Amino acid sequence: MLTERTIEKLRILAESAKYDVSCSSSGTVRKGKAGMVGNTVGGVGICHSFADDGRCISLLKVMLTNYCKYDCAYCVNRRTNDIRRATLSVSELEEITMEFYRRNYIEGLFLSSGVVRTPDYTMERLVAIVRDLRTVHRFNGYIHLKSIPGASRELLAEAGRWADRMSVNIEIPREESLKLLAPEKDHQSVFQPMALIQQGVLENKEDRRRLRHAPRFVPAGQSTQMIVGATGDSDRDILRMSSALYQQPTLRRVYYSGYISVNTYDPRLPVLKQPPLVRENRLYQADWLMRFYQFRADELVDDLHTNLDLDVDPKLAWALRHPEAFPVDINRADYERILRVPGIGVKSATLIVNSRRFARLTSYHLKKMGVVMKKAKYFITCGELSASYANPIVGVNEMHPERLRPLLVSEAQRKRAALEQQMTLDFGNNEGVTTTDGTDKTD
Amino acid sequence: MLIYAFDRTLDGVLAAVFDAYSLRQRPDALIGEGEPLPLFCDESHRVATTEEKARRVWKGLEKHLSHEAMRMLAVSFLSEDRELDTPLFHYIYKVFEAKRSLERNFADPDVLFVTNTARRVMHERLRMMQFIRFQKAQDGTYLGVVHPDHSVLPLIIDHFRDRFQDQPWLIYDARRQYGYYFDQREVTRVTFEDTASLPFDLRTGQLAEELLSENDQLFQRLWRTYFKAICIKERMNPKKQLNDMPRRYWAYMTEKQ
Ligand code: SF4
């Protein structure tokens, strides 16, 4: 039975869970079943609301408990923090999930937990909840379960039978940095459960080839998260790690979480006046380019450019570094080359290759198809935008990248990036501000 | 300029195409019946809509267009956008002229307009799937009231029937004053004769308190609490919130009430 006290617990446990950025309900299509509640729609899932910070609310993202025996420096729930602690009962959590779902508030549950007693003790509770949801409450919606570091193979195997997605967060790309901040963890503690889940998924695929109705195992695959700006790790470290992870067939998404100075008293951590949101956004753009635009990590960051350019998006940055790849002839070039043009996305590239069979495309058509001509015009030739004596082409090669660049960066964009660089500069020199709940900002 | 006047139905657009071909004409525009003719109109024709004409044109279209394109034509009409009538007519007219599919020729302004309109409707369909909020009534019915720009209810009932097959629900369009009721077996279209006696507020969708199920208020409060708690203050971004969840939907959403 739910009471006023439940409301308070939910508040505490949502606040403790909110730094995990994943909320997506993507990756699996499952129709409704007779006698069960819910379905999953696939694609990118459904966002049911958007919080005041603009982030999508798709799943009920909550911890079973925010007590934790570990002391990871970047985490608000670390045992040395003096914050309010709470634990939801198994039945409370199940009831909230079902009632929220039936009111169309959520797509399902994203459940995690602090580690109490032992990893297996904690993991057992989580598994019990997802098992109950499926078998007692007949819940057929989305379940994302964050696995507890150090949980046994058996528990992972059972969790995978009930969950749509499972995640293990890497948090810090370089192992030295991770060990420094989270002495109880190392890369092994992340990659081992990842490998176990992967093995489960692949074996399950085999089983289903023989037995079509064998129950599915983690059908929406795995995701993980890396914190950005809590250590000196570069964008190259991060993107190389992502790129390696995407080689694994079951790893679907890597999330990037701009570090928010939750534990300002810890000298191992920088005191950031604001989270590095521009950098985080650039990383998402780079990630997107790797997944949908056939860019490789080493094209986006290299020895000379270990961090992404904050002023311009990584695709434009690449184009400015590679004027020799342009101009691209809209009426002739392959889809892949058209995709590389700044200002042209997957949607407009598809429209272009479909339409040009009917007519020679001009910039009028391109504009109508949603191409950002302000950017694209320096990188293409099309109908009337081609070199002629009367109308010489003015593109990236004629103007030179360094002169073109300032034309493509808005003042506001530049200021935001500069401000962020300033705000994150005092990396490592901690002011020693101590707060009681670890969530106060320094400004 | 040649103008066709029609009855503002999808069948009417199809019948207009039928008439145009049988009269060997190519009208410049379609207007609704009873509307004043534009200034430079020198000839007009009144389309008599019949099911037979509409059916024959639709069947004919099926020979040239993909299933998906046919659906997009129908979806675009749910926009209730008056600007759509003429481009939609021309699109269909041109398909018969070209005797092949134009559906992917987005360089054609009519095709592009119809496609973009259909996309807008589909976008709002998604928004309904996102933002509909149910309250549970004492009798166990879940009530969700919405106020969409386009007439998208017919496009979402399959989703809700599949998802909530073990609960009775009523989804009501407050703008168009009709809804769909699901009794755990089938969906029926419903209207209420007397809107004054509706058990809920048309502007907020709120069910009268005495009709709410016992715990519903508690769950609404839980949801509002969660909504606030999940926000990271350091990342405040009201612009993105408004962009992804436009204010016009807020009136009916529990977390914003
Ligand atoms: S184990 Fe998880 S909850 Fe516990 S301190 Fe580390 S990151 Fe936080």
XYZ file of C-alpha atoms and ligand atoms in Angstrom:
708
model
C 0.000 0.000 0.000
C 1.408 3.366 -1.021
C 1.540 6.300 1.374
C 2.891 9.829 1.698
C 6.190 8.261 2.668
C 6.327 6.571 -0.748
C 6.255 9.954 -2.439
C 9.255 11.084 -0.442
C 11.168 7.879 -1.174
C 10.470 8.169 -4.870
C 11.773 11.730 -4.817
C 15.025 10.710 -3.152
C 15.599 7.697 -5.355
C 14.831 9.518 -8.595
C 17.252 12.262 -7.610
C 19.878 9.616 -6.978
C 19.255 7.916 -10.309
C 19.073 10.961 -12.515
C 22.773 11.187 -13.372
C 22.511 8.032 -15.425
C 21.677 9.526 -18.777
C 20.229 6.558 -20.579
C 16.481 6.652 -20.655
C 15.790 5.244 -24.040
C 13.232 2.546 -24.688
C 14.677 1.660 -28.069
C 15.753 -1.475 -29.771
C 12.945 -3.982 -29.536
C 9.518 -4.402 -31.108
C 7.138 -6.545 -29.135
C 3.418 -6.618 -29.842
C 0.873 -6.801 -27.081
C -0.007 -10.264 -25.802
C -3.341 -11.517 -24.582
C -3.546 -11.319 -20.814
C -0.554 -9.017 -20.543
C -0.111 -5.264 -20.214
C 1.962 -3.359 -22.686
C 4.074 -3.568 -25.791
C 7.282 -2.042 -27.059
C 7.334 -0.028 -30.248
C 10.930 -0.299 -31.399
C 12.620 2.471 -33.355
C 13.858 5.075 -30.953
C 11.129 4.274 -28.434
C 8.681 6.828 -27.061
C 9.558 9.806 -24.896
C 6.600 10.478 -22.669
C 7.710 13.749 -21.263
C 10.567 16.224 -21.186
C 11.898 17.469 -17.889
C 12.802 21.106 -17.300
C 16.379 20.231 -18.239
C 15.095 19.192 -21.668
C 15.919 15.514 -21.197
C 13.523 12.873 -22.405
C 11.549 10.907 -19.842
C 10.783 7.550 -21.335
C 11.358 5.091 -18.522
C 10.771 5.351 -14.812
C 14.418 5.800 -13.890
C 14.831 4.929 -10.278
C 17.097 3.141 -7.833
C 15.837 0.430 -5.570
C 18.066 1.917 -2.887
C 20.675 4.659 -2.809
C 22.607 3.134 0.075
C 25.917 1.994 -1.329
C 28.961 0.410 0.191
C 31.263 1.648 -2.543
C 32.895 5.003 -2.769
C 33.193 5.984 -6.435
C 34.394 9.576 -6.395
C 32.151 10.835 -9.222
C 28.940 9.385 -7.806
C 26.470 11.258 -5.679
C 25.535 8.050 -3.864
C 29.050 7.136 -2.659
C 29.051 5.954 0.916
C 30.989 8.925 2.285
C 28.377 11.382 1.056
C 25.974 12.767 3.584
C 22.746 12.597 1.600
C 19.277 11.347 2.393
C 18.999 7.629 1.843
C 15.944 5.554 1.104
C 14.904 2.103 -0.071
C 11.703 1.256 -1.887
C 10.087 -2.021 -1.039
C 9.797 -4.510 -3.852
C 6.018 -4.200 -3.895
C 6.080 -0.395 -3.852
C 8.360 -0.334 -6.826
C 6.240 -2.810 -8.747
C 3.034 -0.947 -8.031
C 4.437 2.437 -9.065
C 5.750 0.957 -12.307
C 2.447 -0.657 -13.231
C 0.293 2.315 -12.298
C 2.550 4.771 -14.133
C 2.530 2.543 -17.171
C -1.240 2.179 -17.271
C -1.593 5.968 -17.227
C 0.744 6.304 -20.207
C 3.357 8.168 -18.147
C 6.182 5.801 -19.097
C 7.373 3.109 -21.505
C 8.652 0.977 -18.682
C 11.270 0.768 -15.973
C 14.973 1.595 -15.784
C 16.094 0.035 -12.561
C 19.431 0.368 -10.843
C 20.675 0.205 -7.304
C 23.442 1.047 -4.929
C 25.357 -1.974 -3.671
C 24.233 -3.198 -0.268
C 25.735 -6.164 1.612
C 27.091 -8.035 -1.407
C 26.731 -7.563 -5.153
C 24.744 -10.800 -5.394
C 22.435 -9.825 -2.550
C 21.617 -6.588 -4.379
C 21.352 -8.155 -7.796
C 18.992 -10.797 -6.455
C 16.550 -8.086 -5.354
C 16.666 -6.435 -8.748
C 16.113 -9.733 -10.508
C 13.179 -10.507 -8.212
C 11.501 -7.255 -9.225
C 11.843 -7.770 -12.952
C 10.771 -11.382 -12.623
C 7.662 -10.339 -10.665
C 6.834 -7.642 -13.176
C 6.855 -10.161 -15.987
C 5.274 -13.150 -14.296
C 2.982 -11.740 -11.597
C 2.007 -8.362 -13.056
C 2.127 -9.693 -16.611
C 4.082 -6.637 -17.672
C 5.034 -6.660 -21.340
C 6.526 -3.146 -21.574
C 10.176 -2.136 -21.578
C 12.637 -3.025 -18.844
C 16.191 -1.741 -18.647
C 18.240 -3.225 -15.859
C 21.569 -1.851 -14.796
C 23.684 -4.706 -13.680
C 25.490 -4.595 -10.354
C 29.290 -4.781 -10.622
C 30.485 -8.151 -9.400
C 27.146 -9.967 -9.650
C 27.338 -13.656 -10.439
C 26.984 -15.191 -13.862
C 23.804 -17.026 -12.796
C 22.062 -13.827 -11.734
C 23.065 -12.066 -14.931
C 21.694 -14.982 -16.884
C 18.379 -14.809 -15.110
C 18.140 -11.019 -15.365
C 18.668 -11.291 -19.098
C 15.589 -13.461 -19.478
C 13.330 -10.691 -18.181
C 15.049 -7.476 -19.238
C 14.932 -5.850 -22.671
C 18.176 -4.045 -22.192
C 21.024 -4.342 -19.735
C 23.787 -1.906 -19.070
C 27.122 -1.772 -17.357
C 28.647 1.685 -17.213
C 32.297 2.185 -18.075
C 32.145 5.737 -16.703
C 35.843 6.485 -17.317
C 37.557 5.508 -20.594
C 41.145 5.117 -19.330
C 41.640 2.410 -16.771
C 44.244 4.370 -14.730
C 41.746 7.202 -14.354
C 38.974 4.829 -13.393
C 41.073 3.108 -10.730
C 42.036 6.448 -9.298
C 38.434 7.542 -8.860
C 36.793 4.211 -8.162
C 39.310 2.059 -6.300
C 36.846 -0.831 -6.078
C 36.438 -0.990 -9.849
C 38.578 -1.709 -12.874
C 37.905 -2.345 -16.540
C 37.642 -6.047 -15.884
C 34.645 -5.436 -13.630
C 32.929 -3.715 -16.540
C 33.966 -5.819 -19.483
C 33.361 -9.159 -17.850
C 29.620 -8.712 -17.293
C 29.392 -7.107 -20.730
C 30.961 -10.190 -22.240
C 28.665 -12.487 -20.272
C 25.584 -10.644 -21.466
C 26.888 -10.693 -25.009
C 27.504 -14.409 -24.817
C 23.944 -14.892 -23.532
C 22.496 -12.921 -26.426
C 24.484 -14.794 -29.034
C 23.647 -18.208 -27.576
C 20.013 -17.195 -27.448
C 20.147 -16.308 -31.149
C 21.401 -19.822 -31.831
C 18.628 -21.342 -29.719
C 16.004 -19.325 -31.492
C 17.242 -20.459 -34.834
C 16.413 -24.004 -33.795
C 13.442 -23.310 -31.533
C 11.512 -20.327 -32.751
C 9.676 -19.807 -29.482
C 12.622 -19.921 -27.149
C 12.295 -16.900 -24.830
C 14.409 -13.945 -25.859
C 17.481 -12.779 -23.991
C 18.156 -9.014 -23.655
C 16.542 -8.352 -27.059
C 17.362 -4.634 -27.014
C 21.045 -5.270 -26.386
C 23.367 -3.378 -24.085
C 24.249 0.215 -23.489
C 26.896 1.961 -21.462
C 27.875 5.433 -20.347
C 31.020 7.498 -20.014
C 31.364 10.570 -17.864
C 32.887 13.526 -19.662
C 35.131 15.997 -17.907
C 35.651 14.300 -14.552
C 39.154 13.263 -15.545
C 41.750 14.441 -18.013
C 40.745 11.805 -20.558
C 40.555 13.272 -24.043
C 37.828 12.997 -26.643
C 40.148 10.668 -28.494
C 40.241 8.331 -25.491
C 36.476 8.460 -25.329
C 35.724 8.012 -29.013
C 38.252 5.223 -29.433
C 36.582 3.398 -26.598
C 33.160 3.961 -28.170
C 34.357 2.811 -31.521
C 35.794 -0.375 -30.001
C 32.538 -0.958 -28.134
C 30.441 -0.553 -31.256
C 32.413 -3.431 -32.767
C 30.603 -5.679 -30.313
C 27.382 -6.797 -31.919
C 25.198 -6.383 -28.831
C 26.376 -2.949 -27.712
C 23.758 -0.585 -29.065
C 24.378 2.764 -27.465
C 27.127 4.653 -25.713
C 25.931 7.617 -23.676
C 28.018 10.607 -22.676
C 27.345 12.399 -19.458
C 28.841 15.832 -18.879
C 30.249 15.702 -15.378
C 28.312 17.648 -12.808
C 30.371 18.615 -9.789
C 28.475 16.630 -7.218
C 31.359 15.941 -4.874
C 33.248 19.190 -4.809
C 35.240 18.314 -1.703
C 37.135 15.467 -3.344
C 40.574 16.664 -4.470
C 40.713 13.992 -7.181
C 37.923 15.746 -9.039
C 37.778 19.050 -10.879
C 35.440 21.711 -9.646
C 33.394 22.672 -12.645
C 31.252 25.759 -12.448
C 29.033 24.225 -15.090
C 28.882 20.812 -16.719
C 30.699 20.635 -20.085
C 27.541 20.547 -22.164
C 29.010 21.805 -25.426
C 31.674 19.120 -25.284
C 29.086 16.500 -24.427
C 27.020 17.597 -27.401
C 30.035 17.395 -29.732
C 30.672 13.853 -28.513
C 27.080 12.854 -29.271
C 27.462 14.361 -32.730
C 30.687 12.430 -33.278
C 29.044 9.254 -32.012
C 26.170 9.850 -34.422
C 28.630 10.300 -37.287
C 30.277 6.988 -36.435
C 26.972 5.132 -36.293
C 25.050 6.632 -39.216
C 27.483 8.518 -41.445
C 30.246 5.976 -41.777
C 32.881 8.125 -40.104
C 35.723 6.395 -38.274
C 36.899 7.601 -34.875
C 40.354 8.417 -36.261
C 38.807 10.719 -38.861
C 37.180 12.774 -36.128
C 40.044 12.898 -33.646
C 43.728 12.207 -34.264
C 47.197 12.972 -32.920
C 46.875 16.603 -33.885
C 43.314 16.984 -32.714
C 42.868 14.933 -29.568
C 39.749 16.869 -28.612
C 36.790 17.779 -30.768
C 36.465 21.356 -31.901
C 33.991 23.091 -29.593
C 33.138 25.877 -32.050
C 31.959 23.769 -34.948
C 30.290 20.394 -35.207
C 32.594 17.459 -35.968
C 31.285 16.993 -39.492
C 31.981 20.580 -40.427
C 35.323 20.364 -38.656
C 36.224 17.350 -40.779
C 35.116 19.120 -43.962
C 37.264 22.146 -43.126
C 40.250 19.881 -42.570
C 39.594 18.105 -45.869
C 38.825 20.669 -48.568
C 40.174 18.190 -51.126
C 37.004 16.096 -50.646
C 34.877 18.915 -52.070
C 32.943 20.131 -53.950
C 30.455 17.282 -54.114
C 28.216 17.168 -57.186
C 24.686 16.803 -55.853
C 23.363 15.444 -59.120
C 25.987 12.722 -59.464
C 27.904 11.871 -56.312
C 27.278 8.668 -54.323
C 25.003 8.764 -51.318
C 28.021 8.326 -49.013
C 29.753 11.405 -50.375
C 26.584 13.482 -50.204
C 26.250 12.485 -46.553
C 29.620 14.083 -45.873
C 28.442 17.527 -46.934
C 27.905 19.845 -43.954
C 24.261 20.875 -43.830
C 22.959 17.665 -45.389
C 21.528 15.001 -43.101
C 20.404 11.430 -43.662
C 16.892 12.562 -44.510
C 17.813 15.154 -47.103
C 20.526 12.907 -48.583
C 17.872 10.243 -49.131
C 15.492 12.770 -50.683
C 18.276 13.940 -52.985
C 19.245 10.553 -54.387
C 15.573 9.678 -54.872
C 14.586 12.904 -56.604
C 17.515 13.484 -58.894
C 16.341 10.712 -61.177
C 13.379 12.893 -62.085
C 14.976 16.293 -62.362
C 18.258 18.113 -62.188
C 18.364 19.501 -58.678
C 19.014 23.148 -57.983
C 19.557 24.945 -54.706
C 15.855 25.797 -54.705
C 15.039 22.075 -54.532
C 17.701 21.484 -51.913
C 16.313 24.176 -49.662
C 12.840 22.668 -49.955
C 14.266 19.299 -48.967
C 15.602 20.699 -45.751
C 19.251 21.190 -46.683
C 20.922 23.948 -44.667
C 22.184 25.886 -47.669
C 23.958 28.455 -45.522
C 26.496 25.734 -44.786
C 26.138 23.370 -47.725
C 26.653 25.947 -50.468
C 30.402 26.062 -49.874
C 30.774 22.338 -50.364
C 28.610 21.426 -53.351
C 27.852 21.958 -56.965
C 24.323 21.490 -58.228
C 21.963 22.811 -60.942
C 22.876 26.487 -61.013
C 25.639 26.383 -58.410
C 28.367 25.307 -60.782
C 31.404 27.026 -62.124
C 30.923 29.102 -65.233
C 32.688 32.137 -66.562
C 29.894 34.482 -65.473
C 29.244 32.693 -62.220
C 32.475 31.401 -60.732
C 32.101 28.961 -57.895
C 32.841 30.209 -54.387
C 33.469 27.158 -52.281
C 35.716 25.861 -49.563
C 38.641 25.535 -51.965
C 38.314 29.018 -53.419
C 37.891 30.712 -50.056
C 40.240 28.503 -48.062
C 39.013 26.801 -44.902
C 40.503 29.316 -42.491
C 38.563 32.174 -44.079
C 35.398 30.156 -44.456
C 35.376 28.958 -40.874
C 34.456 32.246 -39.173
C 31.529 32.627 -41.589
C 30.047 29.377 -40.363
C 30.364 29.931 -36.626
C 27.742 32.111 -35.049
C 28.818 34.558 -32.389
C 26.544 32.894 -29.845
C 28.041 29.496 -30.565
C 31.582 30.810 -30.218
C 30.779 32.534 -26.937
C 29.188 29.456 -25.456
C 32.190 27.365 -26.351
C 34.632 29.964 -24.977
C 32.674 30.262 -21.756
C 32.650 26.530 -21.309
C 36.388 26.324 -21.845
C 36.862 28.939 -19.159
C 34.517 27.280 -16.716
C 36.253 23.947 -17.025
C 39.793 25.280 -16.944
C 40.367 25.069 -13.212
C 40.634 21.347 -13.671
C 42.351 19.699 -10.780
C 42.842 22.723 -8.581
C 40.167 22.148 -6.083
C 38.922 24.992 -3.961
C 38.162 22.616 -1.146
C 34.522 23.616 -0.873
C 32.705 21.151 1.304
C 28.992 20.751 1.127
C 26.812 18.652 3.281
C 24.820 16.873 0.648
C 27.355 16.871 -2.121
C 24.933 18.312 -4.615
C 25.586 22.033 -4.164
C 27.242 23.911 -6.934
C 30.134 26.232 -6.237
C 28.641 29.260 -7.976
C -8.660 30.292 -64.108
C -10.701 27.136 -63.655
C -11.944 26.318 -60.156
C -13.603 23.175 -58.793
C -15.804 23.442 -55.728
C -16.048 20.291 -53.613
C -17.486 19.064 -50.331
C -14.203 19.105 -48.357
C -13.935 15.354 -47.991
C -11.213 13.018 -49.190
C -13.802 11.317 -51.374
C -14.537 14.761 -52.760
C -10.904 15.261 -53.828
C -10.959 11.875 -55.540
C -14.269 12.680 -57.234
C -12.779 15.961 -58.442
C -10.005 14.010 -60.171
C -12.645 11.761 -61.701
C -14.587 14.755 -63.022
C -11.474 16.469 -64.327
C -10.564 13.459 -66.448
C -14.075 12.847 -67.734
C -14.525 16.532 -68.609
C -10.987 16.659 -70.037
C -10.191 19.638 -67.867
C -7.307 20.630 -65.654
C -8.613 22.825 -62.865
C -6.168 25.264 -61.274
C -7.501 24.989 -57.771
C -10.022 23.371 -55.456
C -12.160 25.341 -53.025
C -14.764 24.318 -50.488
C -18.418 24.476 -51.483
C -20.063 27.787 -50.644
C -16.774 29.640 -50.456
C -16.429 32.803 -52.543
C -14.653 32.250 -55.849
C -11.283 33.942 -56.251
C -11.163 37.153 -58.247
C -9.688 35.808 -61.441
C -11.887 32.804 -61.734
C -13.544 32.649 -65.104
C -14.962 29.169 -64.933
C -16.069 26.879 -62.132
C -17.514 23.421 -61.701
C -19.240 21.849 -58.733
C -18.007 18.340 -57.950
C -20.752 15.894 -57.081
C -19.099 13.414 -54.741
C -20.154 9.804 -55.092
C -18.633 6.742 -53.540
C -18.382 5.163 -56.924
C -16.202 7.926 -58.395
C -14.000 7.987 -55.318
C -13.607 4.239 -55.311
C -12.615 4.107 -58.966
C -9.989 6.813 -58.594
C -8.578 5.165 -55.456
C -8.413 1.781 -57.211
C -6.694 3.429 -60.150
C -4.129 5.043 -57.855
C -3.294 1.707 -56.351
C -1.937 0.613 -59.719
C 0.690 3.346 -59.668
C 1.479 4.114 -56.049
C 3.015 2.023 -53.311
C 0.994 1.036 -50.294
C 2.982 3.508 -48.225
C 2.282 6.395 -50.607
C -1.451 5.588 -50.568
C -1.407 5.731 -46.820
C 0.398 9.063 -46.881
C -2.325 10.512 -49.121
C -4.999 9.497 -46.647
C -2.925 10.652 -43.682
C -2.266 14.068 -45.200
C -5.998 14.677 -45.380
C -6.333 14.221 -41.614
C -4.325 17.433 -41.259
C -7.586 19.315 -41.927
C -5.327 21.845 -43.584
C -7.281 23.776 -46.232
C -4.058 24.569 -48.061
C -3.697 20.886 -48.818
C -6.717 20.459 -51.099
C -5.211 21.835 -54.288
C -1.740 20.243 -54.043
C -3.333 16.921 -53.105
C -5.612 17.139 -56.118
C -2.723 17.984 -58.442
C -0.572 15.207 -57.061
C -3.265 12.622 -57.792
C -4.074 14.191 -61.148
C -0.422 14.002 -62.185
C -0.071 10.364 -61.184
C -2.685 9.430 -63.800
C -1.071 11.736 -66.290
C 2.391 10.242 -65.817
C 0.994 6.713 -65.423
C 3.724 5.987 -62.931
C 4.543 6.768 -59.366
C 5.670 10.285 -58.539
C 5.812 9.555 -54.852
C 9.556 9.953 -54.628
C 9.862 13.009 -56.784
C 10.260 15.553 -54.061
C 11.357 18.147 -56.572
C 7.661 18.365 -57.508
C 6.120 21.007 -55.232
C 2.773 19.196 -54.931
C 4.365 15.894 -53.979
C 6.585 17.668 -51.490
C 3.679 19.593 -49.972
C 1.512 16.502 -49.540
C 4.431 14.499 -48.144
C 5.358 17.219 -45.682
C 1.756 17.587 -44.582
C 1.496 13.859 -43.996
C 4.731 13.987 -42.033
C 3.331 16.710 -39.823
C 0.268 14.618 -39.112
C 2.392 11.571 -38.346
C 4.459 13.701 -36.021
C 1.406 14.705 -34.080
C 0.295 11.092 -34.006
C 3.561 10.342 -32.228
C 2.956 13.243 -29.863
C -0.360 11.758 -28.866
C 1.326 8.443 -28.164
C 3.786 10.353 -26.001
C 1.610 12.848 -24.210
C -1.814 11.324 -23.636
C -2.317 11.014 -19.877
C -4.912 8.716 -18.452
C -6.780 9.087 -15.185
C -8.440 6.069 -13.742
C -12.144 6.408 -13.004
C -13.940 4.521 -10.251
C -15.516 2.124 -12.718
C -12.026 1.171 -13.923
C -12.093 3.122 -17.188
C -8.962 5.039 -18.078
C -9.790 8.459 -19.503
C -7.402 10.467 -21.686
C -8.429 13.829 -23.135
C -6.435 15.558 -25.869
C -6.684 18.603 -28.104
C -4.636 17.847 -31.212
C -4.124 20.240 -34.144
C -4.873 17.493 -36.635
C -7.489 14.808 -36.538
C -5.093 12.071 -35.462
C -7.195 9.889 -33.178
C -7.917 7.331 -35.923
C -4.156 6.877 -36.273
C -3.457 6.046 -32.646
C -6.178 3.675 -31.561
C -4.335 0.618 -32.863
C -1.390 1.503 -30.686
C -3.446 1.933 -27.543
C -5.541 -1.135 -28.209
C -2.408 -3.205 -28.537
C -0.766 -1.709 -25.489
C -3.652 -1.513 -23.045
C -5.740 -4.492 -24.018
C -6.615 -5.444 -20.450
C -7.996 -2.083 -19.392
C -11.059 -0.214 -20.703
C -10.175 3.250 -21.984
C -11.690 6.326 -23.538
C -9.585 8.708 -25.609
C -11.409 11.936 -26.304
C -10.628 14.741 -28.741
C -11.797 17.893 -26.965
C -11.354 20.037 -30.052
C -13.462 17.898 -32.361
C -15.736 16.572 -29.630
C -15.530 12.881 -30.296
C -13.591 9.967 -28.987
C -12.929 6.244 -29.035
C -13.983 3.892 -26.306
C -12.381 0.491 -25.816
C -14.232 -2.093 -23.749
C -11.374 -4.668 -23.761
C -12.828 -6.244 -26.861
C -13.504 -3.617 -29.451
C -13.164 0.072 -30.123
C -16.231 2.243 -30.796
C -16.419 5.831 -31.875
C -18.364 7.904 -29.362
C -19.784 11.401 -29.150
C -21.667 13.019 -26.313
C -24.958 14.708 -27.109
C -24.769 17.150 -24.285
C -21.253 18.465 -23.731
C -22.367 20.428 -20.681
C -22.897 17.230 -18.740
C -19.506 15.695 -19.562
C -17.928 14.233 -16.426
C -14.619 15.941 -17.206
C -13.370 19.448 -17.843
C -12.888 20.023 -21.571
C -10.024 22.459 -21.027
C -7.919 20.307 -18.702
C -9.254 16.829 -19.239
C -9.562 16.482 -15.467
C -12.141 13.993 -14.344
C -14.529 15.181 -11.631
C -13.011 14.321 -8.274
C -15.910 12.179 -7.080
C -15.480 9.982 -10.156
C -11.747 9.379 -9.755
C -10.616 5.991 -8.541
C -9.390 5.838 -4.983
C -5.649 6.169 -5.497
C -5.579 8.234 -8.639
C -4.713 11.531 -6.973
C -1.827 9.838 -5.206
C -0.416 8.514 -8.471
C -0.787 11.914 -10.090
C 1.180 13.436 -7.233
C 3.779 10.697 -7.428
C 4.216 11.428 -11.113
C 4.567 15.169 -10.575
C 7.105 14.521 -7.827
C 9.071 12.218 -10.087
C 8.927 14.724 -12.939
C 10.508 17.395 -10.745
C 13.045 15.110 -9.112
C 14.474 13.734 -12.345
C 15.487 17.165 -13.608
C 19.146 18.172 -13.202
C 19.205 21.807 -12.152
C 22.668 22.396 -13.561
C 21.378 21.482 -17.007
C 18.203 23.580 -17.161
C 17.126 23.861 -20.778
C 13.588 25.177 -21.118
C 14.106 25.845 -24.813
C 14.682 22.200 -25.574
C 11.778 21.211 -23.379
C 9.444 23.527 -25.290
C 10.757 22.318 -28.576
C 10.159 18.659 -27.800
C 6.996 19.199 -25.795
C 5.217 22.296 -27.129
C 3.240 24.282 -24.642
C -0.050 23.719 -26.426
C -0.099 20.144 -25.118
C 0.584 21.033 -21.498
C -2.977 21.806 -20.446
C -3.861 18.114 -20.535
C -0.651 16.711 -19.080
C -0.643 15.637 -15.455
C 2.947 16.722 -14.752
C 2.239 20.232 -15.997
C -1.051 20.707 -14.128
S 28.830 1.449 -6.998
Fe 27.418 2.669 -8.204
S 26.034 3.625 -6.721
Fe 27.779 2.851 -5.595
S 29.162 4.600 -5.438
Fe 29.825 3.436 -7.234
S 28.699 4.359 -8.946
Fe 27.695 5.061 -7.054
